[in-house]
Amino acid sequence: MHPSSLRTKKTAGRFVADEPLWLRILLITAVYLIIGLLILVPMAYVFWQAMAEGWEGLVKNLWQDHDTWHSMWLTMTIAPLTVVLNTIFGLAAAWTITKFKFPGRTLLVTLLDVPFAISPVVVGLMLVLLFGMQGFLGPTLREWGIKVIFAWPGLLLATMFVTLPFVARELIPLMESLGDEEETAAVSLGANPWQLFWRITLPNIKWGLVYGMIQCHARAIGEFGAVYVVSGHIAGETDTMPLRVEKLFQEYNNPGSFAVASVLTLMALATLFGKYILEQYIARQMATDSVE
Amino acid sequence: MWLSKSHRVLPGFHVGLGYTVTILTLLLILPLIACLFKVATLTPEQFFAAVWTERARAAYLLSFGASFVAAVINVAIGLLLAWVLVRYEFWGRRFLDSLIDLPFALPTAVAGLVFSSLLVKQGWYGQFLVPLGIKGAYSQLGIIIVLVFVGLPFVVRTVQPVLESLEGDTEEAAAMLGANRWQTMWRVLLPALQPSLMTGFALSFARGLGEYGSVIFISGNMPRKTEIAPVLIVARLEQFAYAEATAIAVVLMAMSLVSLALVNWLERRSRRYAP
């Protein structure tokens, strides 16, 4: 590494006390080591293991295993559905909390954080207590022919619970900082609620919204604990991809397990890439805005 | 009504509030109430018999201990990563910076699977570590390792913006007044970073307490040795001992809420006294 590439960043020409060169090299090496050992090598290892039996093995493990195939289908239906539902919720919650003052507002904000403080396993347990066969509502729902626990509605509810705050938490600070002058002006000029949302609010918050949705989607795909409890592990029916990884691992089917894991890792990389593109775009937008 | 005047013009208050409250009730409040009702079916003696067994105590201790140690490690590593990524220009900086978020994006089950395979005796890491007596797989150390991985981005992402916003002038003043680099670090920079470090610690700790997906792969889940509290809850559930499982869950929830409240209080205090 050339020493000139190790310059300390100077903030607007300000003096920032420099660390000696050897210390900088040491710290940067440490960072490379930490990220390499904790993140890069494990990621490479997933693909290495998934490819242990070559492309044919990977294809066989993913496409010809019916239960694995079903788990991919299930995850790729439940995750987007969760994102849609939580986006609607996040918009409603953020709108109510930032545009109006009402008693109980602080309580509402606090409640939004609760899913972060509860272990996903406990989330699953609570849903079982409510909707399970021995639960408070389970038997009644069963009479109506609705099965929640050990079925996809349970998986959806569990995933929704765990990812509930993501969109709202992204939008609330954003909408708070934007204020409501534009909206108030639009309403006094006769805009109806529909026009207000699509023409004024949405364009202002769209990138924050997309950011929240990306995070929500990533977490929805990866959710394990809550889903583990409510799924009942019926192969080919209620196993999502992360559950499938665990089941194959328990069956000592390492290539199969890593094959599913490699698809999940690719999705995670896609998430990171999406976030990166978005951040670049926002940075460019802000640069042009400040020029104007 | 009690809406303030300037806010009354905007539409959607009743729809928005109604929808928000309905979803929160269905998803959050009803299940919490169900939980308390279930616990109420136990007599106090049964409750204590369920939540205070030797096995349960070992599980709480491990959950809190491992999450605490992992969060402390994350504060140290996170401060280092944030510092280097913000202050230095070097080859690969932006690439490394984007990789920091991987633990957020990667399903934790994958993390557990990978680290348990890497740390066993024949694994890429295990072949070097196990001869040294460092057993990462099926041990308490393994739990700490995956919790460090899972919580890594929290501290980095809370400290980074604060470091970026710190202007050079306080450091400059400290240097001009004769402080050496080390004194500047301890007396000037750390106090300014303390609130964000605390926030990162709290987030990482809370995440560790609830973590399940990654831990079950690596811990071996042996009662009294490597069994964390969420695993014990699932074990009770699988025996259809719903009331006991709920009792343990309530204790775990209460403990995490108390410790989070404590950390929040400490954080507010340090924010108040921050320079």
PDB file of N, CA and C in Angstrom, chain A residues 104-155:
ATOM      1  N   GLY A 104     -51.656  10.141  23.866  1.00  0.00           N
ATOM      2  CA  GLY A 104     -51.277   8.766  23.578  1.00  0.00           C
ATOM      3  C   GLY A 104     -50.274   8.650  22.453  1.00  0.00           C
ATOM      4  N   ARG A 105     -49.853   9.812  21.912  1.00  0.00           N
ATOM      5  CA  ARG A 105     -48.925   9.796  20.795  1.00  0.00           C
ATOM      6  C   ARG A 105     -47.582   9.179  21.210  1.00  0.00           C
ATOM      7  N   THR A 106     -47.075   9.588  22.381  1.00  0.00           N
ATOM      8  CA  THR A 106     -45.799   9.065  22.862  1.00  0.00           C
ATOM      9  C   THR A 106     -45.896   7.565  23.107  1.00  0.00           C
ATOM     10  N   LEU A 107     -47.044   7.145  23.649  1.00  0.00           N
ATOM     11  CA  LEU A 107     -47.257   5.726  23.900  1.00  0.00           C
ATOM     12  C   LEU A 107     -47.178   4.939  22.596  1.00  0.00           C
ATOM     13  N   LEU A 108     -47.775   5.495  21.556  1.00  0.00           N
ATOM     14  CA  LEU A 108     -47.778   4.846  20.247  1.00  0.00           C
ATOM     15  C   LEU A 108     -46.351   4.686  19.721  1.00  0.00           C
ATOM     16  N   VAL A 109     -45.555   5.748  19.881  1.00  0.00           N
ATOM     17  CA  VAL A 109     -44.156   5.687  19.425  1.00  0.00           C
ATOM     18  C   VAL A 109     -43.396   4.601  20.193  1.00  0.00           C
ATOM     19  N   THR A 110     -43.661   4.533  21.504  1.00  0.00           N
ATOM     20  CA  THR A 110     -42.993   3.525  22.316  1.00  0.00           C
ATOM     21  C   THR A 110     -43.406   2.122  21.889  1.00  0.00           C
ATOM     22  N   LEU A 111     -44.711   1.944  21.645  1.00  0.00           N
ATOM     23  CA  LEU A 111     -45.207   0.620  21.251  1.00  0.00           C
ATOM     24  C   LEU A 111     -44.547   0.142  19.964  1.00  0.00           C
ATOM     25  N   LEU A 112     -44.237   1.104  19.082  1.00  0.00           N
ATOM     26  CA  LEU A 112     -43.614   0.742  17.816  1.00  0.00           C
ATOM     27  C   LEU A 112     -42.253   0.070  18.016  1.00  0.00           C
ATOM     28  N   ASP A 113     -41.605   0.388  19.141  1.00  0.00           N
ATOM     29  CA  ASP A 113     -40.279  -0.180  19.392  1.00  0.00           C
ATOM     30  C   ASP A 113     -40.325  -1.545  20.064  1.00  0.00           C
ATOM     31  N   VAL A 114     -41.504  -1.916  20.569  1.00  0.00           N
ATOM     32  CA  VAL A 114     -41.596  -3.141  21.359  1.00  0.00           C
ATOM     33  C   VAL A 114     -41.114  -4.386  20.597  1.00  0.00           C
ATOM     34  N   PRO A 115     -41.461  -4.547  19.308  1.00  0.00           N
ATOM     35  CA  PRO A 115     -40.978  -5.744  18.616  1.00  0.00           C
ATOM     36  C   PRO A 115     -39.456  -5.908  18.647  1.00  0.00           C
ATOM     37  N   PHE A 116     -38.708  -4.800  18.769  1.00  0.00           N
ATOM     38  CA  PHE A 116     -37.255  -4.917  18.849  1.00  0.00           C
ATOM     39  C   PHE A 116     -36.803  -5.471  20.190  1.00  0.00           C
ATOM     40  N   ALA A 117     -37.640  -5.299  21.226  1.00  0.00           N
ATOM     41  CA  ALA A 117     -37.219  -5.677  22.568  1.00  0.00           C
ATOM     42  C   ALA A 117     -37.680  -7.084  22.947  1.00  0.00           C
ATOM     43  N   ILE A 118     -38.509  -7.706  22.104  1.00  0.00           N
ATOM     44  CA  ILE A 118     -39.008  -9.039  22.432  1.00  0.00           C
ATOM     45  C   ILE A 118     -38.274 -10.073  21.595  1.00  0.00           C
ATOM     46  N   SER A 119     -37.827 -11.133  22.232  1.00  0.00           N
ATOM     47  CA  SER A 119     -37.163 -12.205  21.502  1.00  0.00           C
ATOM     48  C   SER A 119     -38.131 -12.818  20.489  1.00  0.00           C
ATOM     49  N   PRO A 120     -37.677 -13.030  19.249  1.00  0.00           N
ATOM     50  CA  PRO A 120     -38.560 -13.610  18.229  1.00  0.00           C
ATOM     51  C   PRO A 120     -39.210 -14.917  18.684  1.00  0.00           C
ATOM     52  N   VAL A 121     -38.509 -15.700  19.488  1.00  0.00           N
ATOM     53  CA  VAL A 121     -39.091 -16.940  19.983  1.00  0.00           C
ATOM     54  C   VAL A 121     -40.328 -16.647  20.830  1.00  0.00           C
ATOM     55  N   VAL A 122     -40.240 -15.586  21.643  1.00  0.00           N
ATOM     56  CA  VAL A 122     -41.378 -15.203  22.482  1.00  0.00           C
ATOM     57  C   VAL A 122     -42.535 -14.706  21.604  1.00  0.00           C
ATOM     58  N   VAL A 123     -42.201 -14.023  20.515  1.00  0.00           N
ATOM     59  CA  VAL A 123     -43.232 -13.593  19.565  1.00  0.00           C
ATOM     60  C   VAL A 123     -44.004 -14.810  19.059  1.00  0.00           C
ATOM     61  N   GLY A 124     -43.256 -15.829  18.647  1.00  0.00           N
ATOM     62  CA  GLY A 124     -43.899 -17.053  18.169  1.00  0.00           C
ATOM     63  C   GLY A 124     -44.766 -17.678  19.247  1.00  0.00           C
ATOM     64  N   LEU A 125     -44.239 -17.715  20.462  1.00  0.00           N
ATOM     65  CA  LEU A 125     -44.977 -18.287  21.588  1.00  0.00           C
ATOM     66  C   LEU A 125     -46.295 -17.556  21.818  1.00  0.00           C
ATOM     67  N   MET A 126     -46.252 -16.228  21.759  1.00  0.00           N
ATOM     68  CA  MET A 126     -47.468 -15.448  21.996  1.00  0.00           C
ATOM     69  C   MET A 126     -48.519 -15.746  20.937  1.00  0.00           C
ATOM     70  N   LEU A 127     -48.055 -15.893  19.694  1.00  0.00           N
ATOM     71  CA  LEU A 127     -49.005 -16.205  18.622  1.00  0.00           C
ATOM     72  C   LEU A 127     -49.615 -17.591  18.823  1.00  0.00           C
ATOM     73  N   VAL A 128     -48.800 -18.540  19.299  1.00  0.00           N
ATOM     74  CA  VAL A 128     -49.328 -19.882  19.573  1.00  0.00           C
ATOM     75  C   VAL A 128     -50.379 -19.816  20.684  1.00  0.00           C
ATOM     76  N   LEU A 129     -50.088 -19.011  21.720  1.00  0.00           N
ATOM     77  CA  LEU A 129     -51.034 -18.897  22.834  1.00  0.00           C
ATOM     78  C   LEU A 129     -52.357 -18.314  22.375  1.00  0.00           C
ATOM     79  N   LEU A 130     -52.279 -17.427  21.374  1.00  0.00           N
ATOM     80  CA  LEU A 130     -53.491 -16.765  20.921  1.00  0.00           C
ATOM     81  C   LEU A 130     -54.236 -17.593  19.879  1.00  0.00           C
ATOM     82  N   PHE A 131     -53.491 -18.114  18.904  1.00  0.00           N
ATOM     83  CA  PHE A 131     -54.139 -18.743  17.753  1.00  0.00           C
ATOM     84  C   PHE A 131     -53.999 -20.261  17.708  1.00  0.00           C
ATOM     85  N   GLY A 132     -53.211 -20.849  18.635  1.00  0.00           N
ATOM     86  CA  GLY A 132     -53.013 -22.296  18.618  1.00  0.00           C
ATOM     87  C   GLY A 132     -54.264 -23.052  19.009  1.00  0.00           C
ATOM     88  N   MET A 133     -54.229 -24.377  18.866  1.00  0.00           N
ATOM     89  CA  MET A 133     -55.404 -25.190  19.173  1.00  0.00           C
ATOM     90  C   MET A 133     -55.795 -25.096  20.642  1.00  0.00           C
ATOM     91  N   GLN A 134     -54.796 -24.936  21.540  1.00  0.00           N
ATOM     92  CA  GLN A 134     -55.122 -24.731  22.946  1.00  0.00           C
ATOM     93  C   GLN A 134     -55.235 -23.241  23.273  1.00  0.00           C
ATOM     94  N   GLY A 135     -55.143 -22.408  22.255  1.00  0.00           N
ATOM     95  CA  GLY A 135     -55.081 -20.968  22.469  1.00  0.00           C
ATOM     96  C   GLY A 135     -56.432 -20.344  22.705  1.00  0.00           C
ATOM     97  N   PHE A 136     -56.425 -19.012  22.882  1.00  0.00           N
ATOM     98  CA  PHE A 136     -57.652 -18.323  23.248  1.00  0.00           C
ATOM     99  C   PHE A 136     -58.596 -18.182  22.050  1.00  0.00           C
ATOM    100  N   LEU A 137     -58.035 -17.953  20.874  1.00  0.00           N
ATOM    101  CA  LEU A 137     -58.881 -17.759  19.701  1.00  0.00           C
ATOM    102  C   LEU A 137     -58.833 -18.950  18.752  1.00  0.00           C
ATOM    103  N   GLY A 138     -57.825 -19.821  18.936  1.00  0.00           N
ATOM    104  CA  GLY A 138     -57.603 -20.912  18.002  1.00  0.00           C
ATOM    105  C   GLY A 138     -58.821 -21.767  17.707  1.00  0.00           C
ATOM    106  N   PRO A 139     -59.467 -22.320  18.747  1.00  0.00           N
ATOM    107  CA  PRO A 139     -60.600 -23.218  18.501  1.00  0.00           C
ATOM    108  C   PRO A 139     -61.730 -22.544  17.714  1.00  0.00           C
ATOM    109  N   THR A 140     -62.018 -21.269  18.052  1.00  0.00           N
ATOM    110  CA  THR A 140     -63.082 -20.556  17.334  1.00  0.00           C
ATOM    111  C   THR A 140     -62.736 -20.412  15.858  1.00  0.00           C
ATOM    112  N   LEU A 141     -61.494 -19.962  15.605  1.00  0.00           N
ATOM    113  CA  LEU A 141     -61.062 -19.789  14.220  1.00  0.00           C
ATOM    114  C   LEU A 141     -61.109 -21.119  13.477  1.00  0.00           C
ATOM    115  N   ARG A 142     -60.784 -22.186  14.212  1.00  0.00           N
ATOM    116  CA  ARG A 142     -60.781 -23.507  13.592  1.00  0.00           C
ATOM    117  C   ARG A 142     -62.178 -23.911  13.122  1.00  0.00           C
ATOM    118  N   GLU A 143     -63.165 -23.524  13.950  1.00  0.00           N
ATOM    119  CA  GLU A 143     -64.548 -23.826  13.575  1.00  0.00           C
ATOM    120  C   GLU A 143     -64.935 -23.121  12.279  1.00  0.00           C
ATOM    121  N   TRP A 144     -64.359 -21.909  12.091  1.00  0.00           N
ATOM    122  CA  TRP A 144     -64.624 -21.181  10.850  1.00  0.00           C
ATOM    123  C   TRP A 144     -63.755 -21.695   9.713  1.00  0.00           C
ATOM    124  N   GLY A 145     -62.920 -22.684  10.008  1.00  0.00           N
ATOM    125  CA  GLY A 145     -62.078 -23.253   8.957  1.00  0.00           C
ATOM    126  C   GLY A 145     -60.789 -22.492   8.717  1.00  0.00           C
ATOM    127  N   ILE A 146     -60.406 -21.634   9.689  1.00  0.00           N
ATOM    128  CA  ILE A 146     -59.157 -20.884   9.503  1.00  0.00           C
ATOM    129  C   ILE A 146     -58.073 -21.489  10.376  1.00  0.00           C
ATOM    130  N   LYS A 147     -56.970 -21.902   9.743  1.00  0.00           N
ATOM    131  CA  LYS A 147     -55.848 -22.456  10.483  1.00  0.00           C
ATOM    132  C   LYS A 147     -54.719 -21.442  10.458  1.00  0.00           C
ATOM    133  N   VAL A 148     -54.277 -21.003  11.634  1.00  0.00           N
ATOM    134  CA  VAL A 148     -53.234 -19.969  11.691  1.00  0.00           C
ATOM    135  C   VAL A 148     -51.889 -20.596  12.037  1.00  0.00           C
ATOM    136  N   ILE A 149     -51.860 -21.308  13.170  1.00  0.00           N
ATOM    137  CA  ILE A 149     -50.615 -21.922  13.615  1.00  0.00           C
ATOM    138  C   ILE A 149     -50.365 -23.198  12.806  1.00  0.00           C
ATOM    139  N   PHE A 150     -49.112 -23.455  12.497  1.00  0.00           N
ATOM    140  CA  PHE A 150     -48.696 -24.557  11.619  1.00  0.00           C
ATOM    141  C   PHE A 150     -49.249 -24.371  10.200  1.00  0.00           C
ATOM    142  N   ALA A 151     -49.459 -23.118   9.816  1.00  0.00           N
ATOM    143  CA  ALA A 151     -49.940 -22.826   8.464  1.00  0.00           C
ATOM    144  C   ALA A 151     -49.405 -21.457   8.056  1.00  0.00           C
ATOM    145  N   TRP A 152     -49.624 -21.084   6.782  1.00  0.00           N
ATOM    146  CA  TRP A 152     -48.988 -19.848   6.325  1.00  0.00           C
ATOM    147  C   TRP A 152     -49.483 -18.569   6.991  1.00  0.00           C
ATOM    148  N   PRO A 153     -50.774 -18.474   7.432  1.00  0.00           N
ATOM    149  CA  PRO A 153     -51.144 -17.224   8.119  1.00  0.00           C
ATOM    150  C   PRO A 153     -50.290 -16.974   9.365  1.00  0.00           C
ATOM    151  N   GLY A 154     -49.940 -18.041  10.074  1.00  0.00           N
ATOM    152  CA  GLY A 154     -49.077 -17.896  11.247  1.00  0.00           C
ATOM    153  C   GLY A 154     -47.697 -17.391  10.864  1.00  0.00           C
ATOM    154  N   LEU A 155     -47.170 -17.954   9.763  1.00  0.00           N
ATOM    155  CA  LEU A 155     -45.853 -17.500   9.293  1.00  0.00           C
ATOM    156  C   LEU A 155     -45.890 -16.017   8.947  1.00  0.00           C
TER     157      LEU A 155
END
